Coordinates of C-alpha atoms and ligand atoms in Angstrom, one line a residue:
M1198 CA 36.9 -43.2 -54.7
G1199 CA 36.0 -39.5 -55.2
F1200 CA 33.0 -37.6 -54.2
D1201 CA 29.4 -38.4 -55.3
L1202 CA 28.6 -34.7 -55.4
I1203 CA 30.5 -31.4 -55.1
V1204 CA 28.7 -28.2 -54.4
T1205 CA 30.7 -25.3 -55.8
N1206 CA 30.7 -21.6 -56.5
G1207 CA 28.6 -20.5 -53.5
I1208 CA 29.2 -18.8 -50.1
I1209 CA 28.9 -21.4 -47.3
V1210 CA 27.3 -20.2 -44.1
T1211 CA 27.9 -22.4 -41.0
A1212 CA 26.8 -21.9 -37.4
S1213 CA 30.1 -20.0 -36.7
E1214 CA 31.4 -18.6 -40.0
V1215 CA 30.7 -17.3 -43.5
L1216 CA 33.3 -19.1 -45.5
S1217 CA 35.3 -17.5 -48.3
P1218 CA 33.9 -17.9 -51.9
G1219 CA 35.6 -20.8 -53.6
I1220 CA 35.3 -23.2 -50.7
E1221 CA 33.4 -26.3 -51.8
I1222 CA 31.4 -29.1 -50.2
G1223 CA 32.3 -32.7 -51.0
I1224 CA 29.6 -35.3 -50.4
K1225 CA 30.0 -39.0 -50.2
N1226 CA 27.5 -41.6 -49.2
C1227 CA 24.9 -39.0 -48.1
K1228 CA 27.3 -37.3 -45.8
I1229 CA 29.4 -34.1 -46.0
S1230 CA 32.9 -35.6 -46.2
C1231 CA 35.0 -32.5 -47.0
V1232 CA 34.7 -28.8 -46.9
G1233 CA 37.7 -27.3 -48.7
L1234 CA 39.3 -25.7 -51.7
F1235 CA 39.9 -27.4 -55.1
L1236 CA 38.2 -30.7 -54.3
P1237 CA 39.2 -33.4 -56.7
R1238 CA 36.6 -34.5 -59.3
T1239 CA 36.2 -37.9 -60.9
E1240 CA 34.0 -38.8 -63.9
N1241 CA 31.4 -40.0 -61.5
T1242 CA 31.2 -36.7 -59.5
Q1243 CA 28.2 -34.6 -60.0
I1244 CA 28.8 -30.9 -59.8
I1245 CA 26.2 -28.6 -58.4
D1246 CA 26.8 -24.9 -59.3
A1247 CA 25.5 -22.6 -56.5
R1248 CA 25.9 -19.7 -59.0
G1249 CA 27.3 -17.4 -56.3
G1250 CA 24.4 -17.8 -53.9
Y1251 CA 24.5 -18.5 -50.2
I1252 CA 24.6 -22.1 -49.0
T1253 CA 23.1 -22.9 -45.6
P1254 CA 22.4 -26.1 -43.8
G1255 CA 19.0 -27.7 -44.3
G1256 CA 16.5 -26.2 -41.9
V1257 CA 15.6 -28.0 -38.7
D1258 CA 12.1 -27.1 -37.7
S1259 CA 11.8 -28.5 -34.2
H1260 CA 8.1 -27.5 -33.7
V1261 CA 5.5 -28.6 -36.3
H1262 CA 2.1 -30.3 -35.9
F1263 CA 1.5 -32.8 -38.7
A1264 CA -1.3 -35.4 -38.7
Q1265 CA -2.3 -34.5 -35.2
D1266 CA -5.8 -35.5 -34.0
N1267 CA -6.6 -31.9 -33.0
C1268 CA -5.9 -30.5 -36.5
P1269 CA -7.5 -33.1 -38.9
T1270 CA -8.1 -30.7 -41.8
G1271 CA -4.7 -29.4 -42.4
D1272 CA -1.5 -31.3 -43.1
D1273 CA -0.6 -34.9 -42.9
F1274 CA 3.1 -35.9 -43.1
T1275 CA 3.0 -36.0 -46.9
T1276 CA 1.8 -32.4 -47.4
G1277 CA 3.5 -31.0 -44.4
S1278 CA 6.9 -32.4 -45.3
R1279 CA 6.5 -31.5 -48.9
S1280 CA 6.0 -27.9 -47.8
A1281 CA 9.0 -28.2 -45.5
I1282 CA 11.5 -29.1 -48.3
A1283 CA 10.0 -26.5 -50.6
G1284 CA 11.0 -23.9 -48.0
G1285 CA 14.5 -25.4 -47.3
T1286 CA 13.6 -27.5 -44.2
T1287 CA 15.0 -31.0 -44.3
T1288 CA 14.3 -32.1 -40.7
V1289 CA 11.1 -31.6 -38.7
I1290 CA 10.2 -32.7 -35.2
A1291 CA 6.5 -33.2 -34.9
F1292 CA 4.4 -34.4 -32.0
A1293 CA 2.9 -37.6 -30.8
S1294 CA 0.2 -36.5 -28.5
Q1295 CA -1.1 -38.5 -25.5
E1296 CA -4.8 -38.2 -24.6
K1297 CA -5.5 -37.4 -21.0
T1298 CA -7.4 -40.7 -20.6
E1299 CA -4.4 -42.8 -21.7
T1300 CA -2.3 -44.3 -19.0
T1301 CA 0.4 -45.5 -21.4
V1302 CA 2.1 -43.6 -24.2
L1303 CA 3.2 -46.6 -26.2
P1304 CA 0.1 -47.0 -28.5
C1305 CA 0.0 -43.3 -29.1
V1306 CA 3.6 -43.2 -30.3
E1307 CA 3.0 -46.3 -32.5
K1308 CA 0.0 -44.5 -34.0
Y1309 CA 2.1 -41.4 -35.0
H1310 CA 4.9 -43.6 -36.4
T1311 CA 2.2 -45.2 -38.7
R1312 CA 1.1 -41.8 -39.8
A1313 CA 4.6 -40.8 -40.8
K1314 CA 6.4 -43.9 -42.0
D1315 CA 7.0 -43.8 -45.8
Q1316 CA 4.9 -40.7 -46.0
S1317 CA 7.6 -38.0 -45.5
Y1318 CA 9.7 -36.0 -47.9
C1319 CA 12.0 -34.9 -45.1
D1320 CA 13.6 -36.5 -42.1
Y1321 CA 11.5 -36.4 -39.0
G1322 CA 11.3 -37.1 -35.3
F1323 CA 8.7 -36.9 -32.5
H1324 CA 8.4 -35.0 -29.3
L1325 CA 5.9 -36.6 -26.9
I1326 CA 3.1 -34.4 -25.6
L1327 CA 2.4 -35.6 -22.0
T1328 CA -1.0 -34.8 -20.7
N1329 CA -1.2 -37.6 -18.1
P1330 CA 2.3 -38.3 -16.8
T1331 CA 1.5 -41.3 -14.6
P1332 CA 4.3 -42.7 -12.3
K1333 CA 4.5 -45.8 -14.6
I1334 CA 5.0 -43.7 -17.7
M1335 CA 7.6 -41.6 -16.0
A1336 CA 9.5 -44.5 -14.5
T1337 CA 9.5 -47.1 -17.3
E1338 CA 8.0 -45.8 -20.5
M1339 CA 10.1 -42.7 -20.7
L1340 CA 13.2 -44.9 -20.6
L1341 CA 11.8 -46.8 -23.5
M1342 CA 11.1 -43.6 -25.4
I1343 CA 14.6 -42.4 -24.9
E1344 CA 15.9 -45.8 -26.2
Q1345 CA 13.7 -45.4 -29.2
G1346 CA 15.0 -41.9 -30.0
I1347 CA 12.1 -39.8 -28.6
T1348 CA 14.1 -37.7 -26.2
S1349 CA 11.9 -34.7 -25.6
V1350 CA 8.4 -33.9 -24.1
K1351 CA 6.1 -31.0 -24.4
L1352 CA 3.9 -29.9 -21.4
Y1353 CA 1.0 -27.5 -21.4
M1354 CA 0.2 -25.2 -18.5
T1355 CA -3.1 -24.3 -20.2
Y1356 CA -6.0 -25.9 -22.1
E1357 CA -8.3 -28.1 -20.1
P1358 CA -7.7 -31.3 -22.0
M1359 CA -4.0 -31.0 -21.9
K1360 CA -2.8 -28.9 -19.0
L1361 CA -0.8 -30.2 -16.1
G1362 CA -0.8 -28.7 -12.6
D1363 CA 2.4 -27.6 -11.0
A1364 CA 2.7 -30.8 -9.0
Q1365 CA 2.6 -32.8 -12.3
V1366 CA 5.0 -30.5 -13.9
L1367 CA 7.4 -31.0 -11.0
D1368 CA 7.1 -34.8 -11.4
V1369 CA 8.0 -34.5 -15.0
L1370 CA 10.9 -32.2 -14.3
M1371 CA 12.2 -34.6 -11.6
A1372 CA 12.0 -37.5 -14.2
A1373 CA 13.8 -35.3 -16.7
R1374 CA 16.6 -34.7 -14.1
T1375 CA 17.1 -38.4 -13.8
L1376 CA 16.6 -39.5 -17.4
G1377 CA 17.9 -36.6 -19.3
F1378 CA 15.1 -35.9 -21.7
T1379 CA 14.4 -32.3 -22.9
T1380 CA 11.3 -30.6 -21.5
M1381 CA 9.4 -28.0 -23.7
V1382 CA 6.7 -26.0 -22.0
H1383 CA 3.7 -24.0 -23.3
A1384 CA 3.5 -21.3 -20.7
E1385 CA 0.3 -19.4 -20.2
N1386 CA -1.8 -19.0 -17.0
S1387 CA -4.9 -21.2 -17.6
D1388 CA -7.1 -19.7 -14.9
M1389 CA -6.5 -16.1 -16.0
I1390 CA -7.5 -17.1 -19.5
S1391 CA -10.6 -19.0 -18.3
L1392 CA -11.8 -16.1 -16.2
I1393 CA -11.5 -13.6 -19.1
T1394 CA -13.0 -16.1 -21.6
D1395 CA -16.1 -16.7 -19.5
R1396 CA -16.6 -13.0 -18.9
L1397 CA -16.1 -12.1 -22.6
E1398 CA -18.6 -14.7 -23.6
S1399 CA -21.2 -13.4 -21.1
A1400 CA -20.7 -9.9 -22.6
G1401 CA -21.1 -11.3 -26.1
H1402 CA -17.5 -10.7 -27.2
T1403 CA -16.9 -13.9 -29.1
A1404 CA -15.4 -12.7 -32.5
P1405 CA -11.9 -14.0 -33.3
Y1406 CA -10.3 -10.7 -32.2
F1407 CA -11.3 -11.4 -28.6
H1408 CA -9.0 -14.4 -28.7
A1409 CA -6.2 -11.9 -28.3
I1410 CA -8.0 -10.1 -25.5
S1411 CA -8.6 -13.4 -23.6
R1412 CA -4.9 -14.3 -23.4
P1413 CA -3.1 -11.1 -22.3
Q1414 CA 0.7 -10.9 -22.0
I1415 CA 0.4 -11.1 -18.2
A1416 CA -0.9 -14.7 -18.6
E1417 CA 2.3 -15.6 -20.5
N1418 CA 4.4 -13.5 -18.1
E1419 CA 3.1 -15.2 -15.0
A1420 CA 3.4 -18.8 -16.3
T1421 CA 6.9 -18.1 -17.7
Y1422 CA 8.1 -16.9 -14.3
R1423 CA 6.5 -19.9 -12.7
I1424 CA 8.0 -22.5 -15.0
I1425 CA 11.4 -20.9 -14.7
S1426 CA 11.1 -21.2 -10.9
L1427 CA 10.0 -24.8 -11.1
A1428 CA 13.0 -25.6 -13.4
E1429 CA 15.4 -23.7 -11.2
L1430 CA 14.1 -25.5 -8.1
T1431 CA 14.7 -28.9 -9.7
D1432 CA 17.8 -27.8 -11.6
V1433 CA 16.5 -29.0 -15.0
P1434 CA 17.0 -27.4 -18.4
I1435 CA 13.8 -26.4 -20.1
L1436 CA 12.7 -24.7 -23.4
I1437 CA 9.7 -22.4 -23.3
V1438 CA 8.0 -22.7 -26.7
H1439 CA 6.4 -20.0 -29.0
M1440 CA 7.2 -17.0 -26.8
S1441 CA 5.4 -13.8 -27.9
S1442 CA 5.9 -11.0 -25.4
E1443 CA 8.7 -8.9 -24.0
T1444 CA 7.6 -9.1 -20.3
A1445 CA 7.8 -12.9 -20.4
M1446 CA 11.0 -12.9 -22.5
K1447 CA 12.7 -10.7 -19.8
H1448 CA 12.3 -13.5 -17.3
V1449 CA 14.2 -15.8 -19.7
R1450 CA 16.9 -13.2 -20.2
K1451 CA 17.3 -12.6 -16.5
A1452 CA 17.5 -16.4 -15.9
Q1453 CA 20.1 -16.8 -18.6
T1454 CA 22.2 -14.0 -17.1
R1455 CA 22.2 -16.0 -13.9
M1456 CA 23.5 -18.9 -16.1
L1457 CA 20.3 -21.0 -15.6
P1458 CA 19.7 -23.4 -18.5
I1459 CA 16.5 -21.7 -19.6
H1460 CA 15.9 -21.8 -23.4
A1461 CA 13.3 -20.1 -25.4
E1462 CA 11.7 -20.4 -28.9
T1463 CA 9.8 -17.8 -31.0
C1464 CA 8.1 -18.1 -34.3
P1465 CA 7.5 -16.0 -37.5
Q1466 CA 4.0 -15.0 -36.4
Y1467 CA 5.5 -13.2 -33.4
L1468 CA 8.0 -11.3 -35.5
F1469 CA 5.6 -10.2 -38.3
L1470 CA 1.9 -10.2 -37.3
L1471 CA -0.2 -8.1 -35.0
S1472 CA -3.6 -8.7 -33.3
E1473 CA -5.3 -6.4 -35.8
R1474 CA -5.1 -9.4 -38.2
L1475 CA -7.7 -11.0 -36.0
K1476 CA -10.3 -8.5 -37.0
G1477 CA -12.5 -9.6 -39.8
T1478 CA -12.7 -7.9 -43.2
H1479 CA -15.7 -6.2 -44.7
E1480 CA -16.4 -9.2 -46.8
D1481 CA -15.8 -11.8 -44.1
A1482 CA -16.2 -10.9 -40.4
F1483 CA -14.8 -14.3 -39.4
E1484 CA -11.6 -14.1 -41.4
G1485 CA -9.5 -13.2 -38.4
A1486 CA -9.8 -16.9 -37.4
K1487 CA -7.0 -17.6 -39.8
C1488 CA -4.6 -15.9 -37.4
V1489 CA -5.9 -17.4 -34.1
C1490 CA -2.9 -18.9 -32.4
S1491 CA -1.7 -19.2 -28.8
P1492 CA -0.1 -17.3 -27.3
P1493 CA -2.0 -14.8 -29.5
L1494 CA -0.7 -12.2 -31.8
R1495 CA 0.2 -9.1 -29.7
H1496 CA -1.2 -5.6 -30.2
D1497 CA 1.8 -3.2 -30.6
P1498 CA 4.6 -3.0 -33.2
K1499 CA 6.9 -2.6 -30.1
D1500 CA 6.0 -6.2 -29.2
L1501 CA 7.4 -7.4 -32.5
E1502 CA 10.4 -5.3 -32.0
A1503 CA 11.1 -6.9 -28.7
M1504 CA 11.0 -10.4 -30.3
W1505 CA 13.5 -9.2 -32.9
Q1506 CA 15.8 -8.1 -30.1
G1507 CA 15.5 -11.5 -28.6
I1508 CA 16.4 -13.0 -31.9
A1509 CA 19.5 -10.9 -32.3
N1510 CA 20.8 -10.9 -28.8
G1511 CA 20.7 -14.6 -28.2
T1512 CA 17.7 -14.9 -25.8
F1513 CA 16.0 -17.2 -28.3
T1514 CA 17.7 -20.5 -29.0
V1515 CA 15.2 -21.7 -31.5
F1516 CA 13.2 -20.2 -34.3
S1517 CA 10.5 -22.7 -35.2
S1518 CA 7.4 -22.4 -37.3
D1519 CA 4.9 -23.9 -34.8
H1520 CA 3.2 -25.0 -38.1
A1521 CA -0.3 -25.8 -36.8
P1522 CA -2.5 -26.5 -39.8
S1523 CA -6.2 -26.1 -39.8
N1524 CA -8.1 -25.2 -43.0
Y1525 CA -10.1 -22.1 -43.0
H1526 CA -12.8 -23.4 -45.3
S1527 CA -13.3 -26.8 -43.8
S1528 CA -16.1 -27.4 -41.3
G1529 CA -13.7 -29.4 -39.0
G1530 CA -11.1 -26.6 -39.3
K1531 CA -11.2 -22.9 -38.3
K1532 CA -14.9 -22.9 -39.1
L1533 CA -15.5 -24.9 -35.9
G1534 CA -15.7 -21.4 -34.4
L1535 CA -18.6 -20.4 -36.6
K1536 CA -22.1 -21.8 -36.0
G1537 CA -24.4 -20.2 -38.5
D1538 CA -23.8 -16.5 -38.0
V1539 CA -22.5 -16.9 -34.5
M1540 CA -18.7 -16.6 -34.0
S1541 CA -17.1 -18.3 -31.1
Y1542 CA -13.4 -17.8 -30.9
R1543 CA -12.9 -20.4 -28.1
D1544 CA -13.9 -23.1 -30.6
I1545 CA -11.4 -22.0 -33.3
P1546 CA -8.5 -24.5 -33.6
N1547 CA -5.3 -22.7 -32.5
G1548 CA -2.4 -22.2 -34.8
V1549 CA -1.1 -20.9 -38.1
P1550 CA 0.8 -22.7 -40.9
G1551 CA 4.3 -21.7 -41.7
V1552 CA 6.7 -24.6 -42.2
E1553 CA 7.5 -23.4 -45.8
T1554 CA 7.8 -19.7 -45.1
R1555 CA 9.9 -19.9 -41.9
L1556 CA 13.4 -19.8 -43.5
P1557 CA 12.7 -17.3 -46.3
L1558 CA 11.1 -14.9 -43.8
L1559 CA 14.0 -14.9 -41.4
F1560 CA 16.7 -15.1 -44.2
S1561 CA 15.3 -11.8 -45.6
Y1562 CA 16.7 -10.1 -42.5
A1563 CA 20.0 -12.0 -42.2
G1564 CA 23.2 -10.5 -43.4
R1565 CA 25.1 -7.2 -43.4
E1566 CA 22.7 -5.0 -45.3
K1567 CA 21.3 -1.8 -43.6
D1568 CA 17.9 -3.4 -42.9
S1569 CA 19.4 -6.7 -41.6
R1570 CA 18.6 -7.7 -38.0
L1571 CA 20.8 -10.7 -37.5
S1572 CA 24.0 -12.2 -38.8
L1573 CA 24.0 -15.1 -41.3
Q1574 CA 25.6 -17.3 -38.7
R1575 CA 22.9 -16.4 -36.2
F1576 CA 20.3 -17.4 -38.8
V1577 CA 21.9 -20.8 -39.1
Q1578 CA 22.1 -21.2 -35.3
L1579 CA 18.4 -20.3 -34.8
T1580 CA 17.0 -22.3 -37.7
S1581 CA 19.3 -25.3 -37.8
S1582 CA 22.2 -25.9 -35.5
D1583 CA 20.8 -24.9 -32.1
P1584 CA 17.5 -26.8 -32.5
A1585 CA 19.6 -29.8 -33.6
K1586 CA 21.7 -29.5 -30.4
M1587 CA 18.8 -29.0 -28.2
Y1588 CA 17.1 -32.1 -29.5
G1589 CA 19.9 -34.6 -29.7
L1590 CA 20.8 -34.2 -33.4
E1591 CA 24.2 -32.5 -33.1
G1592 CA 26.8 -34.0 -35.3
V1593 CA 24.1 -35.3 -37.7
K1594 CA 21.8 -32.4 -38.6
G1595 CA 21.9 -28.6 -38.6
N1596 CA 25.4 -27.6 -39.8
I1597 CA 27.7 -27.7 -42.8
A1598 CA 30.7 -29.7 -41.4
V1599 CA 32.5 -33.0 -42.0
G1600 CA 30.4 -35.9 -40.8
Y1601 CA 27.1 -34.2 -41.0
D1602 CA 24.2 -35.4 -43.2
A1603 CA 24.4 -33.6 -46.5
D1604 CA 21.3 -31.6 -45.9
I1605 CA 21.9 -28.4 -47.8
V1606 CA 20.0 -25.4 -49.1
I1607 CA 21.2 -23.3 -52.0
W1608 CA 19.7 -19.8 -52.2
Y1609 CA 19.5 -17.6 -55.3
N1610 CA 22.3 -15.3 -56.1
E1611 CA 20.3 -12.1 -55.4
K1612 CA 21.2 -10.8 -58.8
D1613 CA 19.1 -13.6 -60.2
L1614 CA 16.1 -12.7 -58.0
E1615 CA 16.1 -9.0 -57.9
E1616 CA 12.4 -8.6 -57.3
G1617 CA 12.5 -11.1 -54.4
V1618 CA 9.5 -13.4 -53.9
T1619 CA 5.9 -12.5 -52.9
I1620 CA 4.5 -15.1 -50.6
Q1621 CA 1.3 -16.5 -52.1
Q1622 CA -0.9 -19.4 -51.0
S1623 CA -1.1 -20.5 -54.6
E1624 CA 2.7 -21.1 -54.7
L1625 CA 2.9 -23.0 -51.4
H1626 CA 3.0 -26.8 -51.0
H1627 CA 1.2 -27.3 -47.7
G1628 CA -2.3 -28.9 -47.4
V1629 CA -3.7 -25.8 -45.7
D1630 CA -5.9 -23.5 -47.7
Y1631 CA -4.3 -20.2 -46.6
T1632 CA -1.1 -18.6 -45.4
P1633 CA -1.1 -15.8 -42.8
F1634 CA 1.9 -14.3 -44.6
E1635 CA 0.0 -13.8 -47.9
G1636 CA 1.4 -10.8 -49.9
M1637 CA 4.5 -10.4 -47.8
K1638 CA 7.7 -9.9 -49.8
V1639 CA 10.8 -11.9 -49.0
K1640 CA 14.2 -11.3 -50.6
N1641 CA 15.2 -14.8 -51.4
W1642 CA 14.0 -18.4 -51.5
P1643 CA 15.7 -21.8 -51.5
R1644 CA 16.6 -22.5 -55.1
L1645 CA 17.7 -26.1 -54.4
T1646 CA 17.3 -28.3 -51.3
F1647 CA 19.3 -31.5 -50.7
L1648 CA 18.3 -34.2 -48.2
R1649 CA 21.3 -36.4 -47.4
G1650 CA 22.8 -35.6 -50.8
K1651 CA 19.7 -36.1 -52.8
K1652 CA 18.1 -33.2 -54.6
V1653 CA 14.5 -32.9 -53.3
W1654 CA 13.6 -29.4 -54.3
D1655 CA 14.5 -27.6 -57.5
R1656 CA 12.5 -24.4 -57.7
D1657 CA 13.2 -23.7 -61.4
N1658 CA 13.0 -27.3 -62.6
G1659 CA 10.0 -29.2 -61.4
G1660 CA 9.7 -27.9 -57.8
V1661 CA 9.4 -30.9 -55.5
V1662 CA 11.6 -33.6 -57.0
G1663 CA 11.9 -35.7 -53.9
D1664 CA 9.7 -38.6 -52.8
V1665 CA 7.6 -39.6 -49.8
L1666 CA 10.0 -42.5 -49.2
D1667 CA 12.9 -40.1 -48.8
G1668 CA 12.2 -39.1 -45.2
K1669 CA 13.6 -41.2 -42.4
F1670 CA 12.6 -41.4 -38.7
L1671 CA 15.5 -39.9 -36.6
R1672 CA 16.4 -41.8 -33.5
R1673 CA 17.6 -38.8 -31.5
G1674 CA 20.1 -38.8 -28.8
K1675 CA 19.7 -36.8 -25.6
G1676 CA 19.6 -33.0 -26.1
K1677 CA 22.4 -30.7 -25.1
I1678 CA 22.2 -27.6 -23.0
V1679 CA 22.8 -24.7 -25.3
V1680 CA 22.5 -21.8 -22.8
G1681 CA 23.6 -21.8 -19.1
R1682 CA 24.4 -24.9 -17.1
T1683 CA 22.9 -27.1 -14.4
G1684 CA 24.3 -27.2 -10.9
G1685 CA 23.6 -23.6 -9.9
E1686 CA 22.3 -22.7 -6.4
V1687 CA 18.8 -21.4 -6.0
N1688 CA 18.5 -17.9 -4.7
G1689 CA 18.0 -17.9 -0.9
M1690 CA 18.8 -21.6 -0.5
L1691 CA 22.0 -22.7 1.3
P1692 CA 24.8 -24.2 -0.9
G1693 CA 24.0 -27.9 -1.3
E1694 CA 20.5 -27.5 0.4
R1695 CA 18.9 -29.2 -2.6
D1696 CA 20.9 -32.4 -1.8
F1697 CA 18.6 -33.0 1.3
W1698 CA 15.7 -33.9 -1.0
C1699 CA 17.1 -34.4 -4.5
Ligands
DUC2776 N1 0.4 -24.6 -29.0 C1 1.2 -25.0 -29.9 O1 2.3 -25.5 -29.7 N2 0.8 -25.0 -31.2 C2 -0.5 -24.5 -31.6 C3 -1.3 -24.0 -30.5 C4 -0.8 -24.1 -29.2 O2 -1.4 -23.8 -28.2
ZN2777 ZN1 1.7 -24.7 -27.4
ZN2778 ZN1 2.8 -26.0 -31.5

């Protein structure tokens, strides 16, 4: 029989260990079938030499926006997934987004399937954005969704066209309790933001920088505390997406200390970028629009530092890109916020691109060097194995272990890349016309990416060597709790009190 492929001469990093040099990966029928020493070769075995570099699992980016109606100028599945594999990500979970006027989610999910099928370089799944969770959807269609492998939803506590009130959030959480889907939440206080936005506009403060002024940390803080309370009341695990501030993060940490199943995600922009980036330049007063995202970039380097602490100490379960692609130069993109000479930050599409730069940015700080901020294992947990667990892909994606899909990233031996890599838009593979990380230096970059044993990215020999037919839809199982547990009592309630109404 023998292996189809053996990856040799590298240092394998799993979610729990950095394995000794010499340990090899044997791949058969697209799966990792052995991790061990001196694997037997046959004449049909292809040997991949990792040249002494690290080997990590293919990245699982569980928060990307591809081909979404609200960002029509950026990435579709083809360009977005191409960018993913060039940055070492082999699985993405994108969104199928329900319109508030829709009383069923089935056509919307079909629409997003059509946008992705046979158009993806990497494997993909969908979360469902619920903006109108009718009783019928919650009672019958969510069951169907779970059967079809869509086992997570995202809820918004802000944005007029998407937000749910607390009563609706509670309805969804109660359905999640029964059906077992995973609930992701965008936590910002909508009314605080509206008040400030209206008053800023009256005062003529409408340049991109005021986006950050309009969404202060206290708005994230309040909504985070509120959603944790709603989740605690109903005893349901949640994941709070794209967290940006220490005050809000402290609620998560405190809840986790009480063993509540409260998970959190942060993204590269909240580790590396500050609100000063929203200020225009001499040449282009509107350029800050490129960095408009929500929650916004924060003001102080201490804010970044706090997010790094959450990365290192386990508060964050997931490090995603929140790749939200809108072109800067297209009229339907970021320029929606520029009418003639008049800037209007509230009309700028939210979000920054980053699916390709996510892994290299974090990997630069992983390891045992003096300037490292997290271990290599923690890097794997945050970028691959924990998002896979959270979203029902454990055992298939996100780790280097027997039985898993052979999704593998081989990094350069640092001796072969002494100068590192400078991030430049001209070198990236997304469909967006800029990167907010332009000019930043990273230490390393995926040299080779394999998707289910097939080489799809070879940085030195052709770049993208995969195909849009390579990516498959992932029917995900139900997500697992990674932090805490259900079944805890609510502070101040009698033991078992919930049973009267649950
Ligand atoms: N939420 C996201 O998840 N992405 C981009 C913007 C937003 O508000
Ligand atoms: Zn969001
Ligand atoms: Zn997002």
